[in-house]
Amino acid sequence: MSTLANKFLPNPKTIAIVGCPFSGGQPKLGVDKGPIHLVEAGLIEQLQEIGWKVDFDGHHQFEEIQAAADPPIGTLRNPRLVSHVCESVASVVGGHAKNGQLPVTLGGDHSLAMGTISGTLDSYPEACVIWVDAHADINTSETTGSGNIHGMPVSFLLGLGEKFPEFAWIRPVLKPERIVYIGLRDVDAGEKRILRENKITAFSMHEVDKYGIGKVVEMALDHVNPNRDLPIHLSFDVDALDPSVAPSTGTPVRGGLTFREGHYICEAIHETGLLVALDLMEVNPSLEDPESVRQTVAVGCSLVRSALGETLL
């Protein structure tokens, strides 16, 4: 394990695993099984082996939040369910952060980031977000083509677009200069406009190809955390990786990050000593053959270990 000190966590350094078997932000079944597969693959034991104390009290259950009477609001699908679940997740993540733990949220679909990042910002108002993804997830109700909220969490966190009472709990405290993207390659036209209008820095696969992943991560950190003194929330969607690396995910897009590029991002964030929260999202064990599922789950576990200090030497 890396012996690097974390500038924000007390000793003994403790991870709180937040298992979120939730799929309501998108239509494909199975992504709610991702956290269960990650834990069953031995993730908790793996993190203990690299020196962390790990708290895990079971996966969060959302049965009490009913979606039966959840008609669309405008274009938004499952809006009340997504809002209620994300508000619950925000409370859990925020509670762990306030207790000096590092919340590791296992999704589940990426709409959950409305909750995880809200929880982080409640405890660390100055935190910046590094969002690793094939998609920008910054559609608003006006720009979305599908109505699936897993494509919208960043717009809610920034306070963009139409306001809905159901999402009034989200305080739009994330500032455009405090989020940076790495790995984008499937961005809707409306999202491109939103990124430009809000001057949000994004490094697409074009920049990864042009500069190499080491330089891209350095530039991303220079933008969002220039003095290397702000807490970092890393939100990693496994579809940022090329489908040849992580095939079992809901919206795979060719031309993604290699195995090593994905891991380098996590290693470099760990090396800052500034990581205070981590999301691993969109592992969907229902979409591929058993070997592809095993491969995707193994990569997910490996990314988490890298972000938390596992080194090659």
mmCIF file of N, CA and C in Angstrom, residues 171-280:
data_model
loop_
_atom_site.group_PDB
_atom_site.id
_atom_site.type_symbol
_atom_site.label_atom_id
_atom_site.label_comp_id
_atom_site.label_asym_id
_atom_site.label_seq_id
_atom_site.Cartn_x
_atom_site.Cartn_y
_atom_site.Cartn_z
ATOM 1 N N ARG A 171 -28.747 21.434 -3.125
ATOM 2 C CA ARG A 171 -28.243 22.803 -3.096
ATOM 3 C C ARG A 171 -27.188 22.939 -4.196
ATOM 4 N N PRO A 172 -27.423 23.830 -5.155
ATOM 5 C CA PRO A 172 -26.496 23.937 -6.296
ATOM 6 C C PRO A 172 -25.212 24.651 -5.911
ATOM 7 N N VAL A 173 -24.429 24.000 -5.048
ATOM 8 C CA VAL A 173 -23.204 24.638 -4.537
ATOM 9 C C VAL A 173 -21.970 24.267 -5.355
ATOM 10 N N LEU A 174 -22.098 23.300 -6.263
ATOM 11 C CA LEU A 174 -20.962 22.980 -7.130
ATOM 12 C C LEU A 174 -20.803 24.089 -8.165
ATOM 13 N N LYS A 175 -19.598 24.623 -8.279
ATOM 14 C CA LYS A 175 -19.321 25.690 -9.234
ATOM 15 C C LYS A 175 -18.688 25.098 -10.495
ATOM 16 N N PRO A 176 -18.948 25.688 -11.667
ATOM 17 C CA PRO A 176 -18.411 25.138 -12.913
ATOM 18 C C PRO A 176 -16.891 24.982 -12.910
ATOM 19 N N GLU A 177 -16.197 25.861 -12.203
ATOM 20 C CA GLU A 177 -14.739 25.776 -12.190
ATOM 21 C C GLU A 177 -14.232 24.681 -11.242
ATOM 22 N N ARG A 178 -15.147 24.029 -10.513
ATOM 23 C CA ARG A 178 -14.748 23.001 -9.549
ATOM 24 C C ARG A 178 -15.047 21.593 -10.052
ATOM 25 N N ILE A 179 -15.383 21.447 -11.327
ATOM 26 C CA ILE A 179 -15.563 20.118 -11.904
ATOM 27 C C ILE A 179 -14.753 20.025 -13.186
ATOM 28 N N VAL A 180 -14.154 18.877 -13.417
ATOM 29 C CA VAL A 180 -13.413 18.639 -14.651
ATOM 30 C C VAL A 180 -13.707 17.215 -15.104
ATOM 31 N N TYR A 181 -13.803 17.057 -16.410
ATOM 32 C CA TYR A 181 -14.101 15.746 -16.998
ATOM 33 C C TYR A 181 -12.856 15.141 -17.636
ATOM 34 N N ILE A 182 -12.788 13.803 -17.582
ATOM 35 C CA ILE A 182 -11.763 13.062 -18.319
ATOM 36 C C ILE A 182 -12.442 11.880 -19.016
ATOM 37 N N GLY A 183 -12.155 11.716 -20.307
ATOM 38 C CA GLY A 183 -12.602 10.526 -21.035
ATOM 39 C C GLY A 183 -13.821 10.690 -21.910
ATOM 40 N N LEU A 184 -14.345 11.908 -22.030
ATOM 41 C CA LEU A 184 -15.581 12.098 -22.786
ATOM 42 C C LEU A 184 -15.414 11.693 -24.252
ATOM 43 N N ARG A 185 -16.468 11.062 -24.800
ATOM 44 C CA ARG A 185 -16.459 10.741 -26.229
ATOM 45 C C ARG A 185 -17.856 10.540 -26.801
ATOM 46 N N ASP A 186 -18.901 10.697 -25.983
ATOM 47 C CA ASP A 186 -20.270 10.559 -26.464
ATOM 48 C C ASP A 186 -21.095 11.651 -25.791
ATOM 49 N N VAL A 187 -21.030 12.842 -26.352
ATOM 50 C CA VAL A 187 -21.616 14.025 -25.720
ATOM 51 C C VAL A 187 -22.694 14.585 -26.638
ATOM 52 N N ASP A 188 -23.896 14.752 -26.099
ATOM 53 C CA ASP A 188 -25.014 15.271 -26.881
ATOM 54 C C ASP A 188 -24.770 16.725 -27.278
ATOM 55 N N ALA A 189 -25.426 17.132 -28.354
ATOM 56 C CA ALA A 189 -25.242 18.504 -28.845
ATOM 57 C C ALA A 189 -25.615 19.528 -27.775
ATOM 58 N N GLY A 190 -26.727 19.290 -27.073
ATOM 59 C CA GLY A 190 -27.124 20.214 -26.010
ATOM 60 C C GLY A 190 -26.108 20.267 -24.887
ATOM 61 N N GLU A 191 -25.491 19.125 -24.589
ATOM 62 C CA GLU A 191 -24.474 19.086 -23.548
ATOM 63 C C GLU A 191 -23.229 19.860 -23.965
ATOM 64 N N LYS A 192 -22.838 19.747 -25.234
ATOM 65 C CA LYS A 192 -21.684 20.510 -25.710
ATOM 66 C C LYS A 192 -21.916 22.005 -25.513
ATOM 67 N N ARG A 193 -23.142 22.427 -25.799
ATOM 68 C CA ARG A 193 -23.466 23.842 -25.631
ATOM 69 C C ARG A 193 -23.398 24.238 -24.147
ATOM 70 N N ILE A 194 -23.929 23.385 -23.269
ATOM 71 C CA ILE A 194 -23.902 23.666 -21.835
ATOM 72 C C ILE A 194 -22.464 23.760 -21.335
ATOM 73 N N LEU A 195 -21.615 22.846 -21.781
ATOM 74 C CA LEU A 195 -20.210 22.876 -21.365
ATOM 75 C C LEU A 195 -19.543 24.179 -21.799
ATOM 76 N N ARG A 196 -19.803 24.578 -23.048
ATOM 77 C CA ARG A 196 -19.198 25.826 -23.555
ATOM 78 C C ARG A 196 -19.731 27.039 -22.797
ATOM 79 N N GLU A 197 -21.059 27.119 -22.647
ATOM 80 C CA GLU A 197 -21.666 28.301 -22.034
ATOM 81 C C GLU A 197 -21.231 28.478 -20.580
ATOM 82 N N ASN A 198 -20.954 27.366 -19.904
ATOM 83 C CA ASN A 198 -20.577 27.439 -18.491
ATOM 84 C C ASN A 198 -19.070 27.334 -18.277
ATOM 85 N N LYS A 199 -18.326 27.337 -19.421
ATOM 86 C CA LYS A 199 -16.857 27.312 -19.373
ATOM 87 C C LYS A 199 -16.343 26.162 -18.496
ATOM 88 N N ILE A 200 -16.948 24.981 -18.680
ATOM 89 C CA ILE A 200 -16.550 23.800 -17.920
ATOM 90 C C ILE A 200 -15.428 23.096 -18.676
ATOM 91 N N THR A 201 -14.367 22.798 -17.978
ATOM 92 C CA THR A 201 -13.203 22.169 -18.595
ATOM 93 C C THR A 201 -13.433 20.675 -18.745
ATOM 94 N N ALA A 202 -13.197 20.172 -19.936
ATOM 95 C CA ALA A 202 -13.386 18.750 -20.214
ATOM 96 C C ALA A 202 -12.253 18.262 -21.106
ATOM 97 N N PHE A 203 -11.715 17.110 -20.757
ATOM 98 C CA PHE A 203 -10.683 16.460 -21.556
ATOM 99 C C PHE A 203 -11.296 15.220 -22.190
ATOM 100 N N SER A 204 -11.540 15.314 -23.484
ATOM 101 C CA SER A 204 -12.135 14.191 -24.194
ATOM 102 C C SER A 204 -11.055 13.170 -24.545
ATOM 103 N N MET A 205 -11.461 12.092 -25.189
ATOM 104 C CA MET A 205 -10.477 11.110 -25.640
ATOM 105 C C MET A 205 -9.518 11.712 -26.657
ATOM 106 N N HIS A 206 -9.925 12.785 -27.332
ATOM 107 C CA HIS A 206 -9.015 13.470 -28.255
ATOM 108 C C HIS A 206 -7.788 13.987 -27.500
ATOM 109 N N GLU A 207 -8.036 14.613 -26.348
ATOM 110 C CA GLU A 207 -6.909 15.129 -25.551
ATOM 111 C C GLU A 207 -6.079 13.985 -24.960
ATOM 112 N N VAL A 208 -6.754 12.901 -24.561
ATOM 113 C CA VAL A 208 -6.003 11.749 -24.051
ATOM 114 C C VAL A 208 -5.067 11.219 -25.135
ATOM 115 N N ASP A 209 -5.576 11.120 -26.367
ATOM 116 C CA ASP A 209 -4.747 10.657 -27.480
ATOM 117 C C ASP A 209 -3.612 11.640 -27.778
ATOM 118 N N LYS A 210 -3.929 12.930 -27.698
ATOM 119 C CA LYS A 210 -2.969 13.956 -28.090
ATOM 120 C C LYS A 210 -1.836 14.106 -27.074
ATOM 121 N N TYR A 211 -2.195 14.150 -25.784
ATOM 122 C CA TYR A 211 -1.218 14.496 -24.758
ATOM 123 C C TYR A 211 -0.737 13.304 -23.936
ATOM 124 N N GLY A 212 -1.508 12.224 -23.931
ATOM 125 C CA GLY A 212 -1.222 11.122 -23.021
ATOM 126 C C GLY A 212 -1.930 11.331 -21.691
ATOM 127 N N ILE A 213 -2.224 10.227 -21.020
ATOM 128 C CA ILE A 213 -3.052 10.326 -19.817
ATOM 129 C C ILE A 213 -2.330 11.048 -18.685
ATOM 130 N N GLY A 214 -1.003 10.923 -18.587
ATOM 131 C CA GLY A 214 -0.279 11.599 -17.516
ATOM 132 C C GLY A 214 -0.445 13.105 -17.594
ATOM 133 N N LYS A 215 -0.274 13.666 -18.778
ATOM 134 C CA LYS A 215 -0.407 15.103 -18.964
ATOM 135 C C LYS A 215 -1.856 15.548 -18.761
ATOM 136 N N VAL A 216 -2.812 14.738 -19.233
ATOM 137 C CA VAL A 216 -4.222 15.096 -19.083
ATOM 138 C C VAL A 216 -4.600 15.184 -17.606
ATOM 139 N N VAL A 217 -4.183 14.218 -16.812
ATOM 140 C CA VAL A 217 -4.511 14.259 -15.382
ATOM 141 C C VAL A 217 -3.852 15.473 -14.722
ATOM 142 N N GLU A 218 -2.624 15.757 -15.100
ATOM 143 C CA GLU A 218 -1.944 16.938 -14.558
ATOM 144 C C GLU A 218 -2.688 18.223 -14.918
ATOM 145 N N MET A 219 -3.109 18.333 -16.186
ATOM 146 C CA MET A 219 -3.852 19.531 -16.608
ATOM 147 C C MET A 219 -5.200 19.614 -15.908
ATOM 148 N N ALA A 220 -5.852 18.475 -15.730
ATOM 149 C CA ALA A 220 -7.146 18.461 -15.051
ATOM 150 C C ALA A 220 -6.992 18.951 -13.610
ATOM 151 N N LEU A 221 -5.977 18.437 -12.923
ATOM 152 C CA LEU A 221 -5.738 18.873 -11.549
ATOM 153 C C LEU A 221 -5.320 20.340 -11.492
ATOM 154 N N ASP A 222 -4.499 20.774 -12.448
ATOM 155 C CA ASP A 222 -4.090 22.185 -12.482
ATOM 156 C C ASP A 222 -5.306 23.096 -12.604
ATOM 157 N N HIS A 223 -6.300 22.657 -13.344
ATOM 158 C CA HIS A 223 -7.484 23.496 -13.524
ATOM 159 C C HIS A 223 -8.348 23.533 -12.271
ATOM 160 N N VAL A 224 -8.646 22.353 -11.747
ATOM 161 C CA VAL A 224 -9.681 22.265 -10.727
ATOM 162 C C VAL A 224 -9.102 22.369 -9.306
ATOM 163 N N ASN A 225 -7.803 22.147 -9.176
ATOM 164 C CA ASN A 225 -7.176 22.124 -7.855
ATOM 165 C C ASN A 225 -5.740 22.622 -7.979
ATOM 166 N N PRO A 226 -5.575 23.881 -8.422
ATOM 167 C CA PRO A 226 -4.251 24.355 -8.839
ATOM 168 C C PRO A 226 -3.201 24.329 -7.737
ATOM 169 N N ASN A 227 -3.608 24.556 -6.506
ATOM 170 C CA ASN A 227 -2.637 24.571 -5.405
ATOM 171 C C ASN A 227 -2.535 23.217 -4.700
ATOM 172 N N ARG A 228 -3.279 22.233 -5.220
ATOM 173 C CA ARG A 228 -3.299 20.891 -4.630
ATOM 174 C C ARG A 228 -3.602 20.956 -3.132
ATOM 175 N N ASP A 229 -4.659 21.716 -2.819
ATOM 176 C CA ASP A 229 -5.027 21.861 -1.409
ATOM 177 C C ASP A 229 -6.516 21.664 -1.161
ATOM 178 N N LEU A 230 -7.274 21.332 -2.207
ATOM 179 C CA LEU A 230 -8.718 21.145 -2.062
ATOM 180 C C LEU A 230 -9.056 19.659 -2.000
ATOM 181 N N PRO A 231 -10.086 19.287 -1.229
ATOM 182 C CA PRO A 231 -10.539 17.900 -1.227
ATOM 183 C C PRO A 231 -11.022 17.499 -2.624
ATOM 184 N N ILE A 232 -10.852 16.221 -2.956
ATOM 185 C CA ILE A 232 -11.242 15.709 -4.272
ATOM 186 C C ILE A 232 -12.301 14.626 -4.117
ATOM 187 N N HIS A 233 -13.373 14.778 -4.884
ATOM 188 C CA HIS A 233 -14.374 13.720 -5.051
ATOM 189 C C HIS A 233 -14.163 13.142 -6.450
ATOM 190 N N LEU A 234 -13.811 11.863 -6.534
ATOM 191 C CA LEU A 234 -13.607 11.187 -7.818
ATOM 192 C C LEU A 234 -14.844 10.358 -8.132
ATOM 193 N N SER A 235 -15.511 10.688 -9.230
ATOM 194 C CA SER A 235 -16.705 9.959 -9.650
ATOM 195 C C SER A 235 -16.385 9.245 -10.958
ATOM 196 N N PHE A 236 -16.287 7.924 -10.897
ATOM 197 C CA PHE A 236 -15.761 7.123 -12.007
ATOM 198 C C PHE A 236 -16.863 6.211 -12.538
ATOM 199 N N ASP A 237 -17.262 6.453 -13.769
ATOM 200 C CA ASP A 237 -18.211 5.597 -14.481
ATOM 201 C C ASP A 237 -17.394 4.587 -15.282
ATOM 202 N N VAL A 238 -17.662 3.293 -15.086
ATOM 203 C CA VAL A 238 -16.823 2.304 -15.772
ATOM 204 C C VAL A 238 -16.946 2.380 -17.288
ATOM 205 N N ASP A 239 -17.984 3.045 -17.808
ATOM 206 C CA ASP A 239 -18.045 3.157 -19.273
ATOM 207 C C ASP A 239 -17.027 4.154 -19.819
ATOM 208 N N ALA A 240 -16.294 4.830 -18.930
ATOM 209 C CA ALA A 240 -15.144 5.616 -19.396
ATOM 210 C C ALA A 240 -14.107 4.706 -20.042
ATOM 211 N N LEU A 241 -14.040 3.471 -19.552
ATOM 212 C CA LEU A 241 -13.106 2.501 -20.113
ATOM 213 C C LEU A 241 -13.628 1.975 -21.442
ATOM 214 N N ASP A 242 -12.727 1.562 -22.293
ATOM 215 C CA ASP A 242 -13.139 0.966 -23.556
ATOM 216 C C ASP A 242 -13.937 -0.308 -23.284
ATOM 217 N N PRO A 243 -14.951 -0.598 -24.102
ATOM 218 C CA PRO A 243 -15.740 -1.824 -23.883
ATOM 219 C C PRO A 243 -14.911 -3.111 -23.913
ATOM 220 N N SER A 244 -13.748 -3.075 -24.542
ATOM 221 C CA SER A 244 -12.888 -4.256 -24.512
ATOM 222 C C SER A 244 -12.317 -4.488 -23.120
ATOM 223 N N VAL A 245 -12.312 -3.444 -22.294
ATOM 224 C CA VAL A 245 -11.783 -3.519 -20.932
ATOM 225 C C VAL A 245 -12.909 -3.763 -19.927
ATOM 226 N N ALA A 246 -14.017 -3.037 -20.089
ATOM 227 C CA ALA A 246 -15.160 -3.147 -19.169
ATOM 228 C C ALA A 246 -16.431 -3.296 -20.003
ATOM 229 N N PRO A 247 -16.711 -4.505 -20.488
ATOM 230 C CA PRO A 247 -17.830 -4.675 -21.419
ATOM 231 C C PRO A 247 -19.214 -4.622 -20.774
ATOM 232 N N SER A 248 -19.322 -4.984 -19.487
ATOM 233 C CA SER A 248 -20.648 -5.160 -18.895
ATOM 234 C C SER A 248 -21.120 -3.879 -18.227
ATOM 235 N N THR A 249 -21.507 -2.927 -19.065
ATOM 236 C CA THR A 249 -22.023 -1.638 -18.598
ATOM 237 C C THR A 249 -23.119 -1.187 -19.553
ATOM 238 N N GLY A 250 -23.977 -0.279 -19.091
ATOM 239 C CA GLY A 250 -25.213 0.002 -19.810
ATOM 240 C C GLY A 250 -25.081 0.781 -21.097
ATOM 241 N N THR A 251 -24.112 1.681 -21.180
ATOM 242 C CA THR A 251 -23.977 2.526 -22.372
ATOM 243 C C THR A 251 -22.534 2.526 -22.853
ATOM 244 N N PRO A 252 -22.032 1.372 -23.319
ATOM 245 C CA PRO A 252 -20.640 1.299 -23.764
ATOM 246 C C PRO A 252 -20.419 2.087 -25.044
ATOM 247 N N VAL A 253 -19.244 2.694 -25.167
ATOM 248 C CA VAL A 253 -18.884 3.491 -26.343
ATOM 249 C C VAL A 253 -17.456 3.135 -26.738
ATOM 250 N N ARG A 254 -17.261 2.790 -28.002
ATOM 251 C CA ARG A 254 -15.920 2.431 -28.470
ATOM 252 C C ARG A 254 -14.947 3.600 -28.300
ATOM 253 N N GLY A 255 -13.657 3.258 -28.265
ATOM 254 C CA GLY A 255 -12.626 4.297 -28.243
ATOM 255 C C GLY A 255 -12.367 4.888 -26.882
ATOM 256 N N GLY A 256 -12.526 4.075 -25.822
ATOM 257 C CA GLY A 256 -12.385 4.597 -24.473
ATOM 258 C C GLY A 256 -11.008 4.415 -23.881
ATOM 259 N N LEU A 257 -10.924 4.689 -22.597
ATOM 260 C CA LEU A 257 -9.673 4.567 -21.871
ATOM 261 C C LEU A 257 -9.212 3.112 -21.834
ATOM 262 N N THR A 258 -7.908 2.910 -21.928
ATOM 263 C CA THR A 258 -7.358 1.577 -21.762
ATOM 264 C C THR A 258 -7.388 1.191 -20.276
ATOM 265 N N PHE A 259 -7.097 -0.069 -20.017
ATOM 266 C CA PHE A 259 -6.993 -0.538 -18.642
ATOM 267 C C PHE A 259 -6.020 0.328 -17.846
ATOM 268 N N ARG A 260 -4.836 0.558 -18.393
ATOM 269 C CA ARG A 260 -3.825 1.317 -17.665
ATOM 270 C C ARG A 260 -4.189 2.791 -17.553
ATOM 271 N N GLU A 261 -4.786 3.375 -18.594
ATOM 272 C CA GLU A 261 -5.175 4.788 -18.493
ATOM 273 C C GLU A 261 -6.176 4.994 -17.362
ATOM 274 N N GLY A 262 -7.148 4.098 -17.269
ATOM 275 C CA GLY A 262 -8.125 4.207 -16.185
ATOM 276 C C GLY A 262 -7.471 4.092 -14.825
ATOM 277 N N HIS A 263 -6.550 3.135 -14.701
ATOM 278 C CA HIS A 263 -5.887 2.944 -13.427
ATOM 279 C C HIS A 263 -4.928 4.094 -13.108
ATOM 280 N N TYR A 264 -4.295 4.641 -14.128
ATOM 281 C CA TYR A 264 -3.388 5.765 -13.874
ATOM 282 C C TYR A 264 -4.143 6.949 -13.270
ATOM 283 N N ILE A 265 -5.337 7.223 -13.779
ATOM 284 C CA ILE A 265 -6.133 8.322 -13.211
ATOM 285 C C ILE A 265 -6.315 8.094 -11.713
ATOM 286 N N CYS A 266 -6.725 6.877 -11.352
ATOM 287 C CA CYS A 266 -6.969 6.572 -9.938
ATOM 288 C C CYS A 266 -5.691 6.668 -9.120
ATOM 289 N N GLU A 267 -4.593 6.148 -9.655
ATOM 290 C CA GLU A 267 -3.313 6.212 -8.940
ATOM 291 C C GLU A 267 -2.877 7.660 -8.714
ATOM 292 N N ALA A 268 -3.036 8.474 -9.751
ATOM 293 C CA ALA A 268 -2.597 9.869 -9.652
ATOM 294 C C ALA A 268 -3.449 10.655 -8.654
ATOM 295 N N ILE A 269 -4.743 10.367 -8.600
ATOM 296 C CA ILE A 269 -5.592 11.042 -7.618
ATOM 297 C C ILE A 269 -5.179 10.616 -6.211
ATOM 298 N N HIS A 270 -4.899 9.334 -6.033
ATOM 299 C CA HIS A 270 -4.432 8.891 -4.718
ATOM 300 C C HIS A 270 -3.151 9.622 -4.312
ATOM 301 N N GLU A 271 -2.247 9.789 -5.263
ATOM 302 C CA GLU A 271 -0.953 10.407 -4.956
ATOM 303 C C GLU A 271 -1.073 11.856 -4.484
ATOM 304 N N THR A 272 -2.191 12.496 -4.785
ATOM 305 C CA THR A 272 -2.380 13.871 -4.294
ATOM 306 C C THR A 272 -2.569 13.910 -2.786
ATOM 307 N N GLY A 273 -3.035 12.811 -2.197
ATOM 308 C CA GLY A 273 -3.363 12.816 -0.776
ATOM 309 C C GLY A 273 -4.603 13.620 -0.446
ATOM 310 N N LEU A 274 -5.437 13.880 -1.462
ATOM 311 C CA LEU A 274 -6.578 14.782 -1.288
ATOM 312 C C LEU A 274 -7.931 14.103 -1.467
ATOM 313 N N LEU A 275 -7.934 12.802 -1.775
ATOM 314 C CA LEU A 275 -9.200 12.123 -2.059
ATOM 315 C C LEU A 275 -10.038 12.004 -0.789
ATOM 316 N N VAL A 276 -11.292 12.472 -0.849
ATOM 317 C CA VAL A 276 -12.192 12.359 0.299
ATOM 318 C C VAL A 276 -13.441 11.546 -0.007
ATOM 319 N N ALA A 277 -13.703 11.246 -1.287
ATOM 320 C CA ALA A 277 -14.877 10.444 -1.636
ATOM 321 C C ALA A 277 -14.666 9.853 -3.023
ATOM 322 N N LEU A 278 -15.202 8.649 -3.205
ATOM 323 C CA LEU A 278 -15.028 7.922 -4.457
ATOM 324 C C LEU A 278 -16.351 7.271 -4.847
ATOM 325 N N ASP A 279 -16.717 7.415 -6.115
ATOM 326 C CA ASP A 279 -17.857 6.682 -6.686
ATOM 327 C C ASP A 279 -17.339 5.727 -7.748
ATOM 328 N N LEU A 280 -17.869 4.508 -7.758
ATOM 329 C CA LEU A 280 -17.668 3.608 -8.894
ATOM 330 C C LEU A 280 -19.051 3.207 -9.390
#
